[in-house]
Short mmCIF file of C-alpha atoms and ligand atoms in Angstrom, two decimals:
data_model
loop_
_atom_site.label_atom_id
_atom_site.label_comp_id
_atom_site.label_asym_id
_atom_site.label_seq_id
_atom_site.Cartn_x
_atom_site.Cartn_y
_atom_site.Cartn_z
CA MET A 11 86.40 93.20 119.14
CA ARG A 12 86.74 89.46 118.86
CA SER A 13 88.20 89.06 115.36
CA LEU A 14 90.66 91.48 113.75
CA LEU A 15 91.49 90.42 110.18
CA PHE A 16 94.74 91.57 108.59
CA VAL A 17 94.35 92.70 104.99
CA PRO A 18 97.34 93.84 102.93
CA GLY A 19 96.95 97.57 102.24
CA ASP A 20 97.75 97.25 98.55
CA SER A 21 95.07 94.64 97.78
CA ASP A 22 91.69 96.11 97.02
CA ARG A 23 90.49 92.60 96.22
CA LYS A 24 91.28 91.34 99.72
CA GLN A 25 89.90 94.51 101.28
CA GLN A 26 86.56 93.87 99.58
CA LYS A 27 86.67 90.24 100.72
CA GLY A 28 87.45 91.45 104.22
CA LEU A 29 84.17 93.37 104.30
CA ASP A 30 82.26 90.12 103.76
CA SER A 31 84.37 88.07 106.17
CA GLY A 32 82.31 88.75 109.28
CA ALA A 33 85.36 90.16 111.10
CA ASP A 34 84.67 92.67 113.86
CA ALA A 35 87.61 94.72 112.58
CA LEU A 36 89.88 94.89 109.55
CA ILE A 37 93.54 95.77 110.02
CA LEU A 38 94.52 97.48 106.77
CA ASP A 39 98.24 96.83 106.67
CA LEU A 40 100.81 99.30 105.39
CA GLU A 41 103.69 97.52 107.15
CA ASP A 42 105.18 94.07 106.67
CA SER A 43 102.74 92.66 104.11
CA VAL A 44 103.48 95.55 101.73
CA ALA A 45 106.81 95.77 99.87
CA LEU A 46 108.73 99.06 100.19
CA ASP A 47 108.10 100.05 96.57
CA ALA A 48 104.37 99.41 96.97
CA LYS A 49 103.90 101.64 100.05
CA PRO A 50 102.71 104.76 98.16
CA GLN A 51 100.20 102.71 96.20
CA ALA A 52 99.06 100.90 99.36
CA ARG A 53 98.43 104.25 101.07
CA ARG A 54 96.25 105.38 98.17
CA ILE A 55 94.29 102.13 97.98
CA THR A 56 93.79 102.10 101.74
CA LEU A 57 92.49 105.67 101.82
CA ALA A 58 90.01 104.95 99.01
CA PHE A 59 88.82 101.85 100.86
CA LEU A 60 88.43 103.73 104.16
CA GLN A 61 86.35 106.40 102.49
CA ALA A 62 84.13 103.91 100.67
CA ALA A 63 83.67 101.71 103.76
CA GLN A 64 82.74 104.69 105.98
CA ALA A 65 79.68 105.21 103.78
CA LEU A 66 78.34 101.70 104.35
CA PRO A 67 75.37 101.29 106.73
CA ARG A 68 77.15 98.47 108.53
CA ARG A 69 80.87 97.96 108.53
CA PRO A 70 83.64 96.42 110.62
CA ARG A 71 85.90 98.68 112.64
CA LEU A 72 88.70 99.99 110.47
CA ILE A 73 92.23 99.89 111.82
CA VAL A 74 95.33 100.92 109.87
CA ARG A 75 98.68 99.37 110.71
CA VAL A 76 101.29 102.02 109.97
CA ASN A 77 105.03 101.45 109.69
CA ALA A 78 107.08 101.54 112.90
CA LEU A 79 108.26 104.88 114.29
CA SER A 80 111.90 103.90 113.61
CA THR A 81 111.30 103.53 109.84
CA GLY A 82 110.70 107.19 109.06
CA LEU A 83 107.57 106.14 107.16
CA THR A 84 104.98 106.71 109.88
CA ASP A 85 104.26 110.37 109.07
CA ALA A 86 103.62 109.69 105.40
CA ASP A 87 101.35 106.78 106.38
CA LEU A 88 99.32 109.00 108.70
CA ASP A 89 99.19 111.87 106.19
CA ALA A 90 97.74 109.45 103.66
CA VAL A 91 95.13 107.66 105.77
CA MET A 92 93.90 110.16 108.37
CA PRO A 93 91.58 111.88 105.86
CA GLY A 94 89.77 108.51 105.79
CA ALA A 95 89.12 108.71 109.56
CA PRO A 96 90.26 105.22 110.60
CA ASP A 97 88.85 104.06 113.95
CA ALA A 98 92.29 103.12 115.21
CA ILE A 99 95.97 103.02 114.30
CA MET A 100 97.96 99.89 115.03
CA LEU A 101 101.59 100.57 115.94
CA PRO A 102 104.04 97.74 115.23
CA LYS A 103 107.35 97.39 117.11
CA SER A 104 105.98 99.58 119.87
CA GLU A 105 108.40 99.81 122.77
CA GLY A 106 106.24 101.38 125.46
CA GLY A 107 104.13 104.27 126.63
CA VAL A 108 106.52 106.85 125.18
CA ASP A 109 105.96 105.46 121.67
CA ILE A 110 102.19 105.60 121.86
CA SER A 111 102.27 109.11 123.36
CA HIS A 112 104.48 110.12 120.43
CA LEU A 113 102.07 108.50 117.96
CA GLY A 114 99.14 110.13 119.77
CA ALA A 115 100.67 113.58 119.22
CA LYS A 116 101.10 112.87 115.52
CA ILE A 117 97.49 111.69 115.29
CA ALA A 118 96.19 114.73 117.20
CA VAL A 119 97.68 117.10 114.62
CA ARG A 120 95.97 115.23 111.77
CA GLU A 121 92.66 115.06 113.63
CA ALA A 122 92.74 118.85 113.90
CA GLU A 123 93.64 119.22 110.22
CA HIS A 124 90.80 116.97 109.11
CA ASP A 125 88.09 118.25 111.48
CA LEU A 126 87.96 115.00 113.40
CA PRO A 127 87.08 115.10 117.10
CA ASP A 128 90.20 115.22 119.28
CA GLY A 129 90.97 111.76 120.66
CA ARG A 130 88.60 109.94 118.29
CA THR A 131 91.35 107.79 116.79
CA ARG A 132 92.40 104.98 119.12
CA ILE A 133 95.79 103.23 119.29
CA ILE A 134 96.52 99.50 119.42
CA PRO A 135 100.23 98.75 119.88
CA ILE A 136 101.89 95.45 119.01
CA ALA A 137 103.87 95.46 122.18
CA THR A 138 106.34 92.56 122.13
CA GLU A 139 108.04 92.66 118.74
CA THR A 140 111.43 93.57 120.19
CA GLY A 141 113.28 92.69 123.35
CA LYS A 142 113.09 96.34 124.38
CA GLY A 143 109.34 96.26 123.82
CA VAL A 144 108.95 93.43 126.32
CA PHE A 145 110.66 95.59 128.97
CA GLY A 146 108.36 98.50 128.04
CA LEU A 147 105.15 96.56 128.72
CA GLY A 148 104.67 98.11 132.16
CA SER A 149 104.66 101.65 130.77
CA TYR A 150 101.39 101.57 128.77
CA ALA A 151 99.08 102.18 131.72
CA GLY A 152 98.07 105.85 131.70
CA ALA A 153 100.25 106.75 128.69
CA THR A 154 97.38 108.00 126.51
CA HIS A 155 93.59 107.92 126.61
CA ARG A 156 93.73 106.66 123.02
CA LEU A 157 94.97 103.22 124.08
CA GLN A 158 92.27 100.73 123.08
CA ALA A 159 93.89 97.33 123.44
CA LEU A 160 97.28 95.64 123.53
CA THR A 161 98.44 92.84 121.32
CA TRP A 162 101.68 90.94 120.95
CA GLY A 163 103.85 89.53 118.19
CA ALA A 164 106.09 86.48 118.08
CA GLU A 165 107.47 86.62 114.53
CA ASP A 166 109.36 89.90 114.77
CA LEU A 167 110.39 89.11 118.34
CA SER A 168 112.12 85.92 117.20
CA ALA A 169 113.95 87.93 114.53
CA ASP A 170 115.03 90.50 117.14
CA LEU A 171 116.29 87.73 119.42
CA GLY A 172 118.18 85.94 116.63
CA ALA A 173 116.23 82.78 117.42
CA GLU A 174 115.98 79.78 115.07
CA THR A 175 112.25 79.40 115.63
CA ASN A 176 109.53 80.54 117.99
CA ARG A 177 107.59 77.26 118.11
CA LEU A 178 108.55 73.80 119.34
CA THR A 179 108.00 70.73 117.16
CA ASP A 180 104.60 70.11 118.83
CA GLY A 181 103.47 73.58 117.67
CA SER A 182 103.54 75.22 121.11
CA TYR A 183 105.49 78.42 121.70
CA ALA A 184 109.04 78.29 123.06
CA ASP A 185 109.62 79.89 126.47
CA PRO A 186 110.57 83.45 125.38
CA TYR A 187 107.25 83.81 123.48
CA ARG A 188 105.16 82.26 126.26
CA LEU A 189 106.66 84.87 128.55
CA ALA A 190 105.91 87.72 126.12
CA ARG A 191 102.34 86.46 125.74
CA ALA A 192 101.76 86.30 129.49
CA MET A 193 103.36 89.72 130.03
CA THR A 194 100.98 91.17 127.44
CA LEU A 195 98.05 89.95 129.56
CA PHE A 196 99.55 91.59 132.66
CA ALA A 197 100.22 94.83 130.77
CA ALA A 198 96.66 94.95 129.44
CA ALA A 199 95.24 94.34 132.91
CA ALA A 200 97.48 97.08 134.33
CA ALA A 201 96.34 99.49 131.61
CA GLN A 202 92.71 98.31 131.90
CA VAL A 203 92.33 97.55 128.22
CA ASP A 204 91.60 94.38 126.26
CA ALA A 205 94.36 91.93 125.38
CA ILE A 206 94.20 90.61 121.81
CA ASP A 207 96.03 87.41 120.91
CA THR A 208 98.56 87.33 118.08
CA VAL A 209 98.19 85.74 114.65
CA PHE A 210 98.40 82.04 113.84
CA THR A 211 100.15 81.89 110.50
CA ASN A 212 99.46 78.26 109.50
CA PHE A 213 96.03 79.08 108.08
CA ARG A 214 95.24 75.53 106.90
CA ASP A 215 95.67 74.03 110.40
CA ASP A 216 92.11 74.35 111.75
CA ALA A 217 92.60 72.16 114.81
CA GLY A 218 95.78 73.95 115.88
CA PHE A 219 94.08 77.28 115.35
CA ARG A 220 91.03 76.42 117.43
CA ALA A 221 93.23 75.10 120.24
CA GLU A 222 95.17 78.37 120.29
CA CYS A 223 91.92 80.40 120.37
CA LEU A 224 90.61 78.35 123.29
CA ALA A 225 93.86 78.75 125.22
CA ALA A 226 93.78 82.50 124.59
CA ARG A 227 90.19 82.81 125.84
CA ARG A 228 91.02 80.69 128.89
CA ASP A 229 93.87 83.00 129.84
CA GLY A 230 91.97 86.28 129.42
CA PHE A 231 92.45 87.44 125.82
CA THR A 232 89.19 88.88 124.48
CA GLY A 233 89.95 88.36 120.80
CA LYS A 234 92.52 87.29 118.25
CA MET A 235 94.05 88.66 115.09
CA ALA A 236 93.46 86.69 111.88
CA ILE A 237 95.40 86.54 108.64
CA HIS A 238 92.86 84.63 106.55
CA PRO A 239 89.05 84.96 106.26
CA ALA A 240 88.65 81.28 107.22
CA GLN A 241 89.96 82.13 110.70
CA VAL A 242 87.22 84.69 111.41
CA ALA A 243 84.25 82.41 112.15
CA PRO A 244 86.11 80.24 114.71
CA ILE A 245 87.40 83.38 116.45
CA ASN A 246 83.92 84.92 116.64
CA GLU A 247 82.47 81.69 117.93
CA ILE A 248 85.13 81.02 120.55
CA PHE A 249 85.39 84.59 121.86
CA SER A 250 81.62 85.13 122.18
CA PRO A 251 80.38 84.34 125.67
CA ALA A 252 78.32 81.13 125.48
CA PRO A 253 74.64 81.50 126.55
CA ALA A 254 75.15 79.17 129.53
CA GLU A 255 78.20 81.15 130.66
CA LEU A 256 76.30 84.41 130.34
CA ALA A 257 73.32 83.02 132.25
CA LYS A 258 75.65 81.94 135.05
CA ALA A 259 77.29 85.37 135.17
CA GLU A 260 73.87 87.03 135.36
CA ALA A 261 72.87 84.67 138.19
CA ILE A 262 76.02 85.57 140.14
CA ILE A 263 75.44 89.31 139.64
CA ALA A 264 71.79 88.95 140.70
CA LEU A 265 72.76 86.92 143.77
CA PHE A 266 75.17 89.58 145.03
CA ALA A 267 72.67 92.34 144.21
CA ALA A 268 69.99 90.53 146.24
CA ASN A 269 72.36 90.17 149.19
CA PRO A 270 73.98 93.58 149.67
CA GLY A 271 76.75 93.72 152.21
CA ILE A 272 77.58 90.04 151.92
CA GLY A 273 81.17 89.05 151.10
CA VAL A 274 80.91 85.38 150.34
CA ILE A 275 77.99 83.22 149.25
CA GLY A 276 77.33 79.75 147.87
CA LEU A 277 75.76 78.95 144.50
CA GLU A 278 75.19 75.39 143.33
CA GLY A 279 77.87 74.04 145.64
CA GLU A 280 80.48 76.64 144.65
CA MET A 281 81.97 79.36 146.87
CA LEU A 282 81.63 82.80 145.36
CA ASP A 283 83.34 85.97 146.55
CA ARG A 284 84.50 89.24 145.08
CA PRO A 285 86.76 87.93 142.25
CA HIS A 286 83.87 85.77 141.02
CA LEU A 287 81.57 88.78 140.98
CA LEU A 288 84.16 90.84 139.10
CA ARG A 289 84.65 88.07 136.55
CA ALA A 290 80.88 87.79 136.06
CA GLN A 291 80.55 91.56 135.61
CA ARG A 292 83.35 91.60 133.04
CA LEU A 293 81.79 88.79 131.05
CA LYS A 294 78.39 90.50 131.13
CA ALA A 295 79.94 93.81 130.01
CA ARG A 296 81.70 92.06 127.13
CA ALA A 297 78.46 90.34 126.08
CA ASP A 298 76.62 93.68 126.22
CA ARG A 299 79.29 95.32 124.06
CA LEU A 300 79.03 92.51 121.49
CA GLN A 301 75.25 92.92 121.41
CA GLY A 302 75.75 96.58 120.62
CA HIS A 303 78.27 95.81 117.90
N1 COA B 25 91.80 89.23 103.77
C1 COA B 25 90.86 89.19 102.81
N2 COA B 25 90.80 88.23 101.87
C2 COA B 25 91.74 87.27 101.92
C3 COA B 25 92.74 87.26 102.89
C4 COA B 25 92.76 88.30 103.86
N3 COA B 25 93.70 88.36 104.82
N4 COA B 25 93.52 86.18 102.71
C5 COA B 25 93.02 85.53 101.66
N5 COA B 25 91.94 86.18 101.17
C6 COA B 25 91.11 85.78 100.04
C7 COA B 25 91.96 85.51 98.82
O1 COA B 25 92.11 86.69 98.06
C8 COA B 25 91.16 84.45 98.12
O2 COA B 25 90.12 85.03 97.39
P1 COA B 25 90.12 85.02 95.78
O3 COA B 25 90.47 83.63 95.37
O4 COA B 25 88.73 85.44 95.43
O5 COA B 25 91.17 86.02 95.41
C9 COA B 25 90.49 83.69 99.23
O6 COA B 25 90.51 84.53 100.36
C10 COA B 25 91.17 82.40 99.56
O7 COA B 25 92.54 82.65 99.78
P2 COA B 25 93.63 81.48 99.74
O8 COA B 25 93.84 81.04 98.33
O9 COA B 25 93.23 80.45 100.72
O10 COA B 25 94.93 82.19 100.28
P3 COA B 25 95.99 83.01 99.43
O11 COA B 25 97.08 82.06 99.04
O12 COA B 25 95.31 83.79 98.36
O13 COA B 25 96.55 84.05 100.49
C11 COA B 25 97.91 84.89 102.25
C12 COA B 25 97.36 83.63 101.56
C13 COA B 25 98.64 84.47 103.51
C14 COA B 25 98.86 85.60 101.29
C15 COA B 25 96.70 85.79 102.59
O14 COA B 25 95.85 85.07 103.44
C16 COA B 25 97.03 87.13 103.19
O15 COA B 25 97.37 88.08 102.47
N6 COA B 25 96.93 87.28 104.53
C17 COA B 25 97.17 88.52 105.21
C18 COA B 25 98.67 88.78 105.30
C19 COA B 25 98.97 89.96 106.17
O16 COA B 25 98.32 90.98 106.14
N7 COA B 25 100.04 89.82 106.99
C20 COA B 25 100.44 90.86 107.91
C21 COA B 25 100.15 90.50 109.32
S1 COA B 25 100.98 89.08 109.92
MG1 MG B 26 105.68 92.00 111.58
#
């Protein structure tokens, strides 16, 4: 998944627009973009959308962001949407492996009730929305087979820290958020899942957005969350392996395959060893998955 577009759960208009956005996934939001009074209505609208979208011949992946475990709203969210068989549940304010195991148990009960295969529904935590969550990043590895990817959040984290802002005047993140971002990459590598970059809220700033996408790809994120349909095309473009990159990866894989037992080899004046092969294999696997999408 390269692009994951947030769509408020109480807006059937935006949900329909989301279908045409080209996003690899829609995140149907029951949390912060929906006012407390509108939650019941958002659950109903989201279920109807899930059911209608499942019937389409081609559709994006459908993820529902439920309310955090601490709110007491999570069970009602799951009761409402699990009959619509979402592909994944996004857990905000997640504080570690214990939280996603807990969520996994709740999901398992509903899968059984709705005749869904056990383990079908994946989990994507937003893992850095609280200070405690940052300390929990090391506990995701092995917590549940449902874990699909990890993502991070800077807005709620700044609220938890009591910070004045999370960005400097030049638009870059202040130190606490750069640390949370980097730790998310380490946590995803430790858990062997994809790392997805957080949202960029200034949706009219195209140049700033592209720069943030490029920096995310450079550092190992495989996709980014979007809040506006205009952000989807740049994400898909930037997070798709370029043909030249893919050709180079294939050449590296072929070179090692043709020289079994060799540790290090030269290609076009560059030294290649095991990390280069692993990087090439990862890129090729990602390209293959996108082809299959
Ligand atoms: N998904 C689908 N469609 C969207 C959309 C989204 N996230 N954001 C905007 N659109 C649609 C609008 O409905 C509008 O279509 P319309 O004129 O036919 O109704 C069109 O795209 C252009 O929108 P625009 O006028 O540029 O923005 P806006 O002022 O209507 O909306 C936001 C701005 C921020 C309110 C909106 O982008 C949004 O709701 N984003 C998601 C918020 C969210 O889920 N946040 C939680 C995670 S941080
Ligand atoms: Mg939030």
